[in-house]
Short mmCIF file of C-alpha atoms and ligand atoms in Angstrom, two decimals:
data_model
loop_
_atom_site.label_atom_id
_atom_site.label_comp_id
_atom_site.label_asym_id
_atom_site.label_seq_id
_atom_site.Cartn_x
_atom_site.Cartn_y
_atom_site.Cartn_z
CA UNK P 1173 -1.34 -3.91 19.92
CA UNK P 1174 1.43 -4.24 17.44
CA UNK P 1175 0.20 -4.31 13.53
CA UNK P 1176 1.67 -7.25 11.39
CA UNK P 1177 2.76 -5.38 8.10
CA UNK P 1178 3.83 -6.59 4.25
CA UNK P 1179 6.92 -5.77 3.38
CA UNK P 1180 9.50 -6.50 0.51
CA UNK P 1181 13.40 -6.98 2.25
CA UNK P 1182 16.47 -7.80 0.58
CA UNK P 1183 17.94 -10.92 2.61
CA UNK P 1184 21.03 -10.67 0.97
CA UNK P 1185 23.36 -7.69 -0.60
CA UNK P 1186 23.38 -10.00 -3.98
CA UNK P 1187 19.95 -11.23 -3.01
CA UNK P 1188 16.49 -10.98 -4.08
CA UNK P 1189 14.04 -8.90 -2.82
CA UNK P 1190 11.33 -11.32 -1.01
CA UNK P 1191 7.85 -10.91 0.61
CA UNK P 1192 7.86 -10.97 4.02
CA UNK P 1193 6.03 -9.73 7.00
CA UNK P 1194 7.34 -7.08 10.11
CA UNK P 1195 6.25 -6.18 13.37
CA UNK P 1196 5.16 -2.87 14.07
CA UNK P 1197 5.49 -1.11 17.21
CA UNK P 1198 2.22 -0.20 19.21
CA UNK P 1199 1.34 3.41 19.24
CA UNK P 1200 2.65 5.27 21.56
CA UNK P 1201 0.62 8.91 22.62
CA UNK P 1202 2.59 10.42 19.72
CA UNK P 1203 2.69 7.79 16.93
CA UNK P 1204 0.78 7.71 13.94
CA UNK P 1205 -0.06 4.52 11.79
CA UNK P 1206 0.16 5.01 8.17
CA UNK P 1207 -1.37 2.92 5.61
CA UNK P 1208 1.64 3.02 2.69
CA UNK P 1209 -0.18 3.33 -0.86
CA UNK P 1210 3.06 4.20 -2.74
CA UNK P 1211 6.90 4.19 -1.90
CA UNK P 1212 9.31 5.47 -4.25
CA UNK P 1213 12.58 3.74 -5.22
CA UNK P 1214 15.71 6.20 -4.23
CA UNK P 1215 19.16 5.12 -5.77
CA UNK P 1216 20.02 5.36 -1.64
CA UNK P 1217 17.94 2.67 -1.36
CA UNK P 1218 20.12 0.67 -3.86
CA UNK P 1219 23.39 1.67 -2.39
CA UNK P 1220 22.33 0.76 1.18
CA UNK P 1221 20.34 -2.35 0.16
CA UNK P 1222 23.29 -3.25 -2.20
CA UNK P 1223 25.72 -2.05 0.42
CA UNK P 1224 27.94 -0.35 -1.01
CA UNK P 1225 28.24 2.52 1.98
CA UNK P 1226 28.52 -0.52 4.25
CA UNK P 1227 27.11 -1.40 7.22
CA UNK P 1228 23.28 -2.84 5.99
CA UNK P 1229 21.69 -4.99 7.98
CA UNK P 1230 19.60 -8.08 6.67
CA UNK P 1231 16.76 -8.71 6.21
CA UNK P 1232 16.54 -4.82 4.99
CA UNK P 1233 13.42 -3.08 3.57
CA UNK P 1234 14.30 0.08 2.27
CA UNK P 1235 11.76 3.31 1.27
CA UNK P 1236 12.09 6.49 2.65
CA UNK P 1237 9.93 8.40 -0.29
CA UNK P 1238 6.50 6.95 1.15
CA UNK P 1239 2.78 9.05 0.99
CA UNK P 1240 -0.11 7.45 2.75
CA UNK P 1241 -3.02 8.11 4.72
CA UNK P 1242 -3.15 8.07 8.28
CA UNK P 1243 -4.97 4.65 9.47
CA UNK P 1244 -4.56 5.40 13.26
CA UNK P 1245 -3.54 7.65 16.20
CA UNK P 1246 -1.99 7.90 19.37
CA UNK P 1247 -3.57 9.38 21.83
CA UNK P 1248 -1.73 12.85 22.53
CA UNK P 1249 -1.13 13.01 18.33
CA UNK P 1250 -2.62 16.74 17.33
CA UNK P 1251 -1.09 17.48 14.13
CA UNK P 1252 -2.51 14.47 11.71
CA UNK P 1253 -6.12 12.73 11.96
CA UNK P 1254 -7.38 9.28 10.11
CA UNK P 1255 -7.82 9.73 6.31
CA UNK P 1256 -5.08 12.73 6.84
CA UNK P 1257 -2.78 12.06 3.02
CA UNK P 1258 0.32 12.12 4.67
CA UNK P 1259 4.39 11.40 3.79
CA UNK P 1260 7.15 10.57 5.28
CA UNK P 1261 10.43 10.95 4.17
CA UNK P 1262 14.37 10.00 4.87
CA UNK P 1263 13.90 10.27 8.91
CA UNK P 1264 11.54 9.23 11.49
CA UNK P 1265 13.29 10.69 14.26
CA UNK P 1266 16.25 12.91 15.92
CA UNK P 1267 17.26 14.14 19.32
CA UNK P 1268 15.35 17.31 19.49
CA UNK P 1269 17.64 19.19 21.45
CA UNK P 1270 20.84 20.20 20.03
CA UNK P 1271 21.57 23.26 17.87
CA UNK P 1272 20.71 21.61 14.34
CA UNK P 1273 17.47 20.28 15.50
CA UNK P 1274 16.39 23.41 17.13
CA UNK P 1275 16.96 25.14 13.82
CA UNK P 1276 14.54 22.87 11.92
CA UNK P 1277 17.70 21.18 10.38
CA UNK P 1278 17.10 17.56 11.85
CA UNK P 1279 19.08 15.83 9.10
CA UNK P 1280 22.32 17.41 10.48
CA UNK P 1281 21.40 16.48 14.46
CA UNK P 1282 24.50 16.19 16.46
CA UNK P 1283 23.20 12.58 18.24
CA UNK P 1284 22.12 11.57 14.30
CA UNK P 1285 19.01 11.40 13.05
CA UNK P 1286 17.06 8.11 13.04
CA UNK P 1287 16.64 7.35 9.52
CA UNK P 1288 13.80 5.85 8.00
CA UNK P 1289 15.92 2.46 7.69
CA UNK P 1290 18.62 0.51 9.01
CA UNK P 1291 19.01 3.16 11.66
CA UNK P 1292 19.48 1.21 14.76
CA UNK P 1293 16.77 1.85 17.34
CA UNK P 1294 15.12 0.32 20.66
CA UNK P 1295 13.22 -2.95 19.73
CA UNK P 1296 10.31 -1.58 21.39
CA UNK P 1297 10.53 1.35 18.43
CA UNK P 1298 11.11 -1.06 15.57
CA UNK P 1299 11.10 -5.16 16.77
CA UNK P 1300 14.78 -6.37 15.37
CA UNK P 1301 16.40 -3.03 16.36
CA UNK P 1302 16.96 -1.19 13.36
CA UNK P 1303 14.43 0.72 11.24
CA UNK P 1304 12.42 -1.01 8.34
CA UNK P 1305 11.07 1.57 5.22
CA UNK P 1306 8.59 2.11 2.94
CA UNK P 1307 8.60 -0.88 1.15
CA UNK P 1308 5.60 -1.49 3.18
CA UNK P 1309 2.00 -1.53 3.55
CA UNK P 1310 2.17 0.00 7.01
CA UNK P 1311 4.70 2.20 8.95
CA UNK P 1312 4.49 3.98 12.59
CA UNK P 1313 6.42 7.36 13.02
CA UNK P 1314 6.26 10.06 15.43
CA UNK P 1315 3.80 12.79 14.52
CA UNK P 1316 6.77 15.74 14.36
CA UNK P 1317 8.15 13.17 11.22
CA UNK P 1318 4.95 13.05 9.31
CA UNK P 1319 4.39 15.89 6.64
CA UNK P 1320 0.95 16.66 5.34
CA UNK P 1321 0.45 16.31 1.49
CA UNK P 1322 -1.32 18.83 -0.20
CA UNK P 1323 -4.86 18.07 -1.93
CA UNK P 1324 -3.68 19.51 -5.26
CA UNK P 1325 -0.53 16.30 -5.71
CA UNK P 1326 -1.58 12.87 -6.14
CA UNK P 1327 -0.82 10.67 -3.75
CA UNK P 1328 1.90 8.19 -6.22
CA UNK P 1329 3.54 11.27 -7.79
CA UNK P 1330 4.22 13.00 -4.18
CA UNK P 1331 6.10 9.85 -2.87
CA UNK P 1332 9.42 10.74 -4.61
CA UNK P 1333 9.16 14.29 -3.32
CA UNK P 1334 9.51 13.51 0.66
CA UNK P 1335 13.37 12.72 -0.92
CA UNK P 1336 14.34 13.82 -4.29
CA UNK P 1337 12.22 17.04 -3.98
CA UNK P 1338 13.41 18.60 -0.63
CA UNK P 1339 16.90 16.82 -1.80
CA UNK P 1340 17.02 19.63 -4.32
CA UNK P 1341 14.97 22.01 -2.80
CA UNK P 1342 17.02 22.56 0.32
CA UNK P 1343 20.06 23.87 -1.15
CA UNK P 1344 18.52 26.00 -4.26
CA UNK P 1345 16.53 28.09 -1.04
CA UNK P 1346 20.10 28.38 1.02
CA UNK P 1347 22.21 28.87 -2.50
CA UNK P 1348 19.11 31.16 -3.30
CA UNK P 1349 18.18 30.33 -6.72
CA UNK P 1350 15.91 32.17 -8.59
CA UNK P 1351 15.23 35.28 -10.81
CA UNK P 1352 18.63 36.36 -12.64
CA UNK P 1353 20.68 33.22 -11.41
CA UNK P 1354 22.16 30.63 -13.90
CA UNK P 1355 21.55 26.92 -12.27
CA UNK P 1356 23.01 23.78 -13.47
CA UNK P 1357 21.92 20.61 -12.71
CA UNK P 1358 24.35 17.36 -13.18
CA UNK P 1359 22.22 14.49 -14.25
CA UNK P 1360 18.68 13.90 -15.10
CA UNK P 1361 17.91 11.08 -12.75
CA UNK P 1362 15.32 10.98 -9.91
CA UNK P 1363 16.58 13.51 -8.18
CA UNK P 1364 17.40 15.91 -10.85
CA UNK P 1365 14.34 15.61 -13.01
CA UNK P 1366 12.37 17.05 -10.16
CA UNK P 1367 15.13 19.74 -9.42
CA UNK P 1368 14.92 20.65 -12.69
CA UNK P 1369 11.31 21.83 -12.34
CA UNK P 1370 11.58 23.26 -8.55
CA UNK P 1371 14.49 25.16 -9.99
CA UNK P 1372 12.28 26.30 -13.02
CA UNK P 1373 9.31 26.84 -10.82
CA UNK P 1374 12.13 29.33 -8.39
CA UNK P 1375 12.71 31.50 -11.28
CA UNK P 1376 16.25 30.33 -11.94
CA UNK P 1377 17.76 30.15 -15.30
CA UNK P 1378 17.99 26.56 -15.54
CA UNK P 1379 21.10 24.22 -17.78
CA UNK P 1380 20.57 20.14 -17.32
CA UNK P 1381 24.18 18.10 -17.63
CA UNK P 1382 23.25 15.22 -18.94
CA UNK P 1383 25.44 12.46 -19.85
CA UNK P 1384 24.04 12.27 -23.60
CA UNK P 1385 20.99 14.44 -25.47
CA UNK P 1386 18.84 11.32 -25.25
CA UNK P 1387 16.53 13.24 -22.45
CA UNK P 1388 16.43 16.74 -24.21
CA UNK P 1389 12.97 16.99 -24.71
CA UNK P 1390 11.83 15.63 -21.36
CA UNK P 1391 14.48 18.16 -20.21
CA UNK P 1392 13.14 21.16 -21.64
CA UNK P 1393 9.65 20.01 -20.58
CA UNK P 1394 10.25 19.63 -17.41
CA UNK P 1395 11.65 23.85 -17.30
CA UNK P 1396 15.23 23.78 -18.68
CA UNK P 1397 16.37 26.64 -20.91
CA UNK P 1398 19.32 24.70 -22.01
CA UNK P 1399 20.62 21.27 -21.68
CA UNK P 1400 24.20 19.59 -22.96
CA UNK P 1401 25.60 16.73 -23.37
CA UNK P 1402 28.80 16.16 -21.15
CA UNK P 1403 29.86 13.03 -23.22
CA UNK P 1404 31.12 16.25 -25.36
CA UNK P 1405 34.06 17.56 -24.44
CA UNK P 1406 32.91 21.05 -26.25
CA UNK P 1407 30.15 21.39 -23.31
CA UNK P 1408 33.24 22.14 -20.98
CA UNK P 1409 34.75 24.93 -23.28
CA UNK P 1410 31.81 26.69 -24.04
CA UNK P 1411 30.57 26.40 -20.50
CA UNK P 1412 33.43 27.63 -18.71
CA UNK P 1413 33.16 30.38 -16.26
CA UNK P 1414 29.25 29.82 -16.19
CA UNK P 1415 26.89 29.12 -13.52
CA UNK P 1416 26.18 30.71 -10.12
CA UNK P 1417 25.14 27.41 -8.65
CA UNK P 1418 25.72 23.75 -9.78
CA UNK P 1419 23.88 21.12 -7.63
CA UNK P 1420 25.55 17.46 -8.91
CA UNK P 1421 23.06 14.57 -8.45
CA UNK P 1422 25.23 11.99 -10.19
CA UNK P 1423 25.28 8.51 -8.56
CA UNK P 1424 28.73 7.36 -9.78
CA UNK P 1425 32.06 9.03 -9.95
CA UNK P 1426 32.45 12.22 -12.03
CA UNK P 1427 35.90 14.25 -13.12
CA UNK P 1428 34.93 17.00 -10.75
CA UNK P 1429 37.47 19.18 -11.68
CA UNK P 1430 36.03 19.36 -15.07
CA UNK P 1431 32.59 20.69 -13.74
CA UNK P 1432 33.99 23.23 -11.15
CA UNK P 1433 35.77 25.03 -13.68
CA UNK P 1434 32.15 25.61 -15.00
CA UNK P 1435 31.73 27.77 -11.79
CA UNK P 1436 31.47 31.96 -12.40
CA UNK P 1437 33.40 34.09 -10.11
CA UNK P 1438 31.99 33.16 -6.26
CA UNK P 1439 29.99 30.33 -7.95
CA UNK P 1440 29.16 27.09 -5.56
CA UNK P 1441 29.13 23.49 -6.40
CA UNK P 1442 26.94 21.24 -4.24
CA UNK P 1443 27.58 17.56 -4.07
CA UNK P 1444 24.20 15.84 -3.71
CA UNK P 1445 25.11 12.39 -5.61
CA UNK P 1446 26.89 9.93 -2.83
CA UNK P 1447 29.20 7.84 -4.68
CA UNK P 1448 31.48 5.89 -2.25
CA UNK P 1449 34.63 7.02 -3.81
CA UNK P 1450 36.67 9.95 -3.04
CA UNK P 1451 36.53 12.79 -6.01
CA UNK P 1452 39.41 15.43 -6.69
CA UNK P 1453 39.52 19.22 -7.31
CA UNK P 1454 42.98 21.14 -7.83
CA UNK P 1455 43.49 23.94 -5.39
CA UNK P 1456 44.01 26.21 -8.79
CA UNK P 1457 40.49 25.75 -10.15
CA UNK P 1458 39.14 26.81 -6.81
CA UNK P 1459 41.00 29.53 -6.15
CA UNK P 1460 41.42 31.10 -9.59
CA UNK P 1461 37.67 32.04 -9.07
CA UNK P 1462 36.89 31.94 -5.74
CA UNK P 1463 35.35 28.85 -6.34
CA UNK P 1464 33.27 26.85 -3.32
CA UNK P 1465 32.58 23.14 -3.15
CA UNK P 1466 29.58 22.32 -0.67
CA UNK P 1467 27.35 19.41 0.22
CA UNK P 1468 24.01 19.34 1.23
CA UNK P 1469 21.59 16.17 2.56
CA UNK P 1470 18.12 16.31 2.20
CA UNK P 1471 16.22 19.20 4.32
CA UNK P 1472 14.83 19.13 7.56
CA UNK P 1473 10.82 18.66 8.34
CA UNK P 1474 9.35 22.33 8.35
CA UNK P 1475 11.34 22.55 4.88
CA UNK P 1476 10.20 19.17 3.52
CA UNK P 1477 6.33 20.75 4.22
CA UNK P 1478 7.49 23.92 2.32
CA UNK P 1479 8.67 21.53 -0.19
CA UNK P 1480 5.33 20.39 -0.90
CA UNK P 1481 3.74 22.96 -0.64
CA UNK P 1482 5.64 24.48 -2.91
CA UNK P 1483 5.17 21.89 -5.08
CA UNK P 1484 1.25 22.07 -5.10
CA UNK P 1485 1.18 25.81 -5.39
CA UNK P 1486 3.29 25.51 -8.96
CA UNK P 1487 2.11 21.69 -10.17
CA UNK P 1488 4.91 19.95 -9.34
CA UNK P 1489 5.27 16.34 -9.42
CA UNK P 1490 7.61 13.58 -9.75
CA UNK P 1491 7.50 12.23 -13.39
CA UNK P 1492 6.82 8.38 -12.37
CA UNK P 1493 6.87 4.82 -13.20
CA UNK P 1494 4.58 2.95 -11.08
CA UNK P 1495 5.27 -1.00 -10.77
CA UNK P 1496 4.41 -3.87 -8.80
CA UNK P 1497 6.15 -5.06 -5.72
CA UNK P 1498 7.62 -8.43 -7.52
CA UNK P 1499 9.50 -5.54 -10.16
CA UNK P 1500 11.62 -4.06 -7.50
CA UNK P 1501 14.52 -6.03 -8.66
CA UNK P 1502 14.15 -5.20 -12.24
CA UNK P 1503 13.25 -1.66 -11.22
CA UNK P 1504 16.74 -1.68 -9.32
CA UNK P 1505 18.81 -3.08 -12.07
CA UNK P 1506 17.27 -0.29 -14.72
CA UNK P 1507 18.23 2.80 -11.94
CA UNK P 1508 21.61 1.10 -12.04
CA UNK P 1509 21.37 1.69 -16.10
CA UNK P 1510 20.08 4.80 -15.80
CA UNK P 1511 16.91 3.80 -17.30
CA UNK P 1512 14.36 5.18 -15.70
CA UNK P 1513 11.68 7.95 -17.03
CA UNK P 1514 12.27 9.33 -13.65
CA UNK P 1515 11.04 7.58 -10.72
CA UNK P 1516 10.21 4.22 -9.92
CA UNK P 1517 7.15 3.73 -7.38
CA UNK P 1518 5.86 1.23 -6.23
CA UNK P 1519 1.69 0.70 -5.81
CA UNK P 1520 2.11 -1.11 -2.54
CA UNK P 1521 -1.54 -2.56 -3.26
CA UNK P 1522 -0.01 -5.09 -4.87
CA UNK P 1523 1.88 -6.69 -1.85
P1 NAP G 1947 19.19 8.20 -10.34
O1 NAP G 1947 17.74 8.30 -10.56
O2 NAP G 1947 19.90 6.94 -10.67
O3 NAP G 1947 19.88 9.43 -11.13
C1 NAP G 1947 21.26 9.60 -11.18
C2 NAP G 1947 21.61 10.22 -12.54
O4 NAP G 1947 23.04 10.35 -12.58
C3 NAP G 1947 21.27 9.38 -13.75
O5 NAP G 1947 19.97 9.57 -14.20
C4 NAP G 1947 22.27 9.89 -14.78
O6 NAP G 1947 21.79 11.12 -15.31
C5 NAP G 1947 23.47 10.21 -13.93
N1 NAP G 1947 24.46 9.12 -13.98
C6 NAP G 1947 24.32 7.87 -13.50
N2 NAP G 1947 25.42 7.14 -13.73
C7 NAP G 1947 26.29 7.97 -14.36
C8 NAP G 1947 27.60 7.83 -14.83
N3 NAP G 1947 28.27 6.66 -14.72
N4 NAP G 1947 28.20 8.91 -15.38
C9 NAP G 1947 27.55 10.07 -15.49
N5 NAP G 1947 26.28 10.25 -15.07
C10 NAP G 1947 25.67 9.22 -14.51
O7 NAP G 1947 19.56 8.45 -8.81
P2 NAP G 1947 18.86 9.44 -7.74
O8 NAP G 1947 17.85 8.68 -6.98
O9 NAP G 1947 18.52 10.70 -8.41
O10 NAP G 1947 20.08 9.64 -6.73
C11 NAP G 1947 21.28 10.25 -7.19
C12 NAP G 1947 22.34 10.21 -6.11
O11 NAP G 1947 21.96 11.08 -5.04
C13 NAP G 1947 22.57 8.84 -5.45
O12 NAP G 1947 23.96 8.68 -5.22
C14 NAP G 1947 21.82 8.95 -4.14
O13 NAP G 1947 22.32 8.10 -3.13
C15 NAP G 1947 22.07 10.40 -3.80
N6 NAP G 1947 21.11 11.02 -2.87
C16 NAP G 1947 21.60 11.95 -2.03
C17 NAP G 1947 20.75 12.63 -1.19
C18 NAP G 1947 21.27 13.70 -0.28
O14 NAP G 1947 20.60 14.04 0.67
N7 NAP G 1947 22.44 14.27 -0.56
C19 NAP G 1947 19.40 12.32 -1.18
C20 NAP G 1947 18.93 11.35 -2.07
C21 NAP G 1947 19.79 10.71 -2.92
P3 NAP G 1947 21.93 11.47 -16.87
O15 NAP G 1947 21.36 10.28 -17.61
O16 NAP G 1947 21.11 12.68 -17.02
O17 NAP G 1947 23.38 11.71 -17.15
ZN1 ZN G 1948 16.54 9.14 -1.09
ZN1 ZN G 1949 19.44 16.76 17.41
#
């Protein structure tokens, strides 16, 4: 039998968000029912519910940061049992087969992944044919999607991990941050609040690039050694030349010439941030220093689990602001601001 689930979908891409209720799907021998208790708000959920990467289908329910406990299994499910705290994160499904996937790198499958939503699917996997998130109280995914979440992170403050945390996590393991390497992290949003302390937690020396000084203390809090203010043009003298590794979580569009030049000799800049515009680098500031520009998206499943468990082992959790369902909008509109102490989640109890 199918389960009727809450949900919160945005009809519209200028719309409101609106209660609503979805179908879904009947376990199959591998699925696992989830009961949703919090679902973190992602600025990719604003830029796909907003759709500005194009391509968003309506009625959408976004959430792909979501922790839970399992309500129900399938039959031939081994790896998750009821009451099991569980998350899931930006994918609920990928081909399995190709070289990416067989190398625990799912996000980068060669058929593409199945995102957690607007991925378009059978209707017998998702009624309506394209993937509905988080925003939910209930949500069926394939056991191989569904991480465990350690005892020692509450449930709320776990949800943004499943995607800011392995987000940032992922490339500081394959940059290999850590003891003796000088980090910087471009912006102190969702994403980069929690990179911050993984970073921290890695044994990196640690610089946030913050737009203004307004977040120094949270900042330094959170495991930075430094932190500057790039709405001063001195941060880019006296940074030249610096950093190792320099992971940019920025939402909008950035000078990112400015912030390679801030690259030491074989130093790598990761674009994380997915602003729909094209950004520019001159061949000289690359080459002068052997400069590389990279990209990474979020991590695969066996490193979303080291993720978290990571993340109990050194006390890390997302710095949160829990609100209802009926705030989503407002929560939206203060991301868009950058006004948010650092994550939005929403207590799904109150759909
Ligand atoms: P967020 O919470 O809104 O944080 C973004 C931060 O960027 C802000 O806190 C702000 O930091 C800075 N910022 C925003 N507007 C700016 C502007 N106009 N100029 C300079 N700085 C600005 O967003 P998030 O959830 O962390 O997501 C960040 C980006 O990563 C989004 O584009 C999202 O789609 C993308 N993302 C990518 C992946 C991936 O796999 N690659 C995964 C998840 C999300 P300060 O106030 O500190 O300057
Ligand atoms: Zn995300
Ligand atoms: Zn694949």
């Amino acid at each position: 039998m199918s389960t009727a689930a809450a949900a919160y979908a945005l009809p519209a891409p200028d719309g409101a968000f609106e209660k609503v209720t979805i179908e879904r799907r009947e376990l199959g021998p591998h699925d696992v029912l989830i009961d949703v208790k919090y679902a973190g708000i992602c600025h990719s959920d604003i830029h796909t519910a907003r759709d500005e990467w194009g391509g968003t289908r309506y009625p959408c329910v976004p959430g792909h940061e979501i922790a839970g406990l399992v309500a129900a299994v399938g039959s031939a499910v081994t790896r998750h049992k009821v009451g099991d705290r569980v998350g899931v994160g930006c994918m609920v499904d990928s081909c399995g087969k190709c070289a990416p996937c067989l190398a625990d790198e799912e996000q980068y499958c060669q058929a593409g992944a199945t995102m957690t939503y607007n991925s378009t699917v059978d209707p017998a996997v998702q009624p309506g044919g394209y993937t509905m998130g988080g925003y939910s109280t209930q949500v069926v995914v394939t056991e191989n999607f569904v991480v465990s979440i350690p005892e020692g992170i509450g449930l709320d403050v776990a949800a943004p991990l499943l995607c800011a945390g392995v987000t940032l996590f992922s490339p500081l393991r394959h940059w290999q941050a850590g003891p003796g390497k000088r980090v910087a992290i471009i912006g102190m949003g969702g994403l980069g609040h929690v990179g911050v302390k993984i970073a921290a937690a890695m044994g990196a020396e640690v610089t946030v690039l913050s737009h203004s000084l307004s977040k120094q203390e949270d900042g330094k809090r959170f495991g930075a050694n430094h932190y500057y203010a790039t709405g001063d043009r001195q941060t880019f003298r006296e940074l030249r030349g610096r950093f190792d590794l320099i992971l940019n979580t920025v939402s909008a569009d950035l000078p990112l010439d400015d912030y390679m030049k801030l690259l030491n000799l074989d130093g790598t800049l990761v674009i994380l941030g997915l602003p729909e515009n094209p950004m520019t680098v001159k061949p000289f500031t690359l080459a002068g220093y052997r400069r590389s520009l990279a990209g990474s998206m979020i991590g695969g499943i066996a490193q979303t689990q080291e993720m978290l468990d990571f993340c109990a082992q050194h006390g890390i959790g997302a710095e949160i602001e829990l609100i209802s369902a009926d705030e989503i909008d407002s929560a939206y509109d203060r991301v868009v601001a950058s006004d948010v102490r650092y994550r939005f989640v929403i207590d799904t109890a109150t759909m």
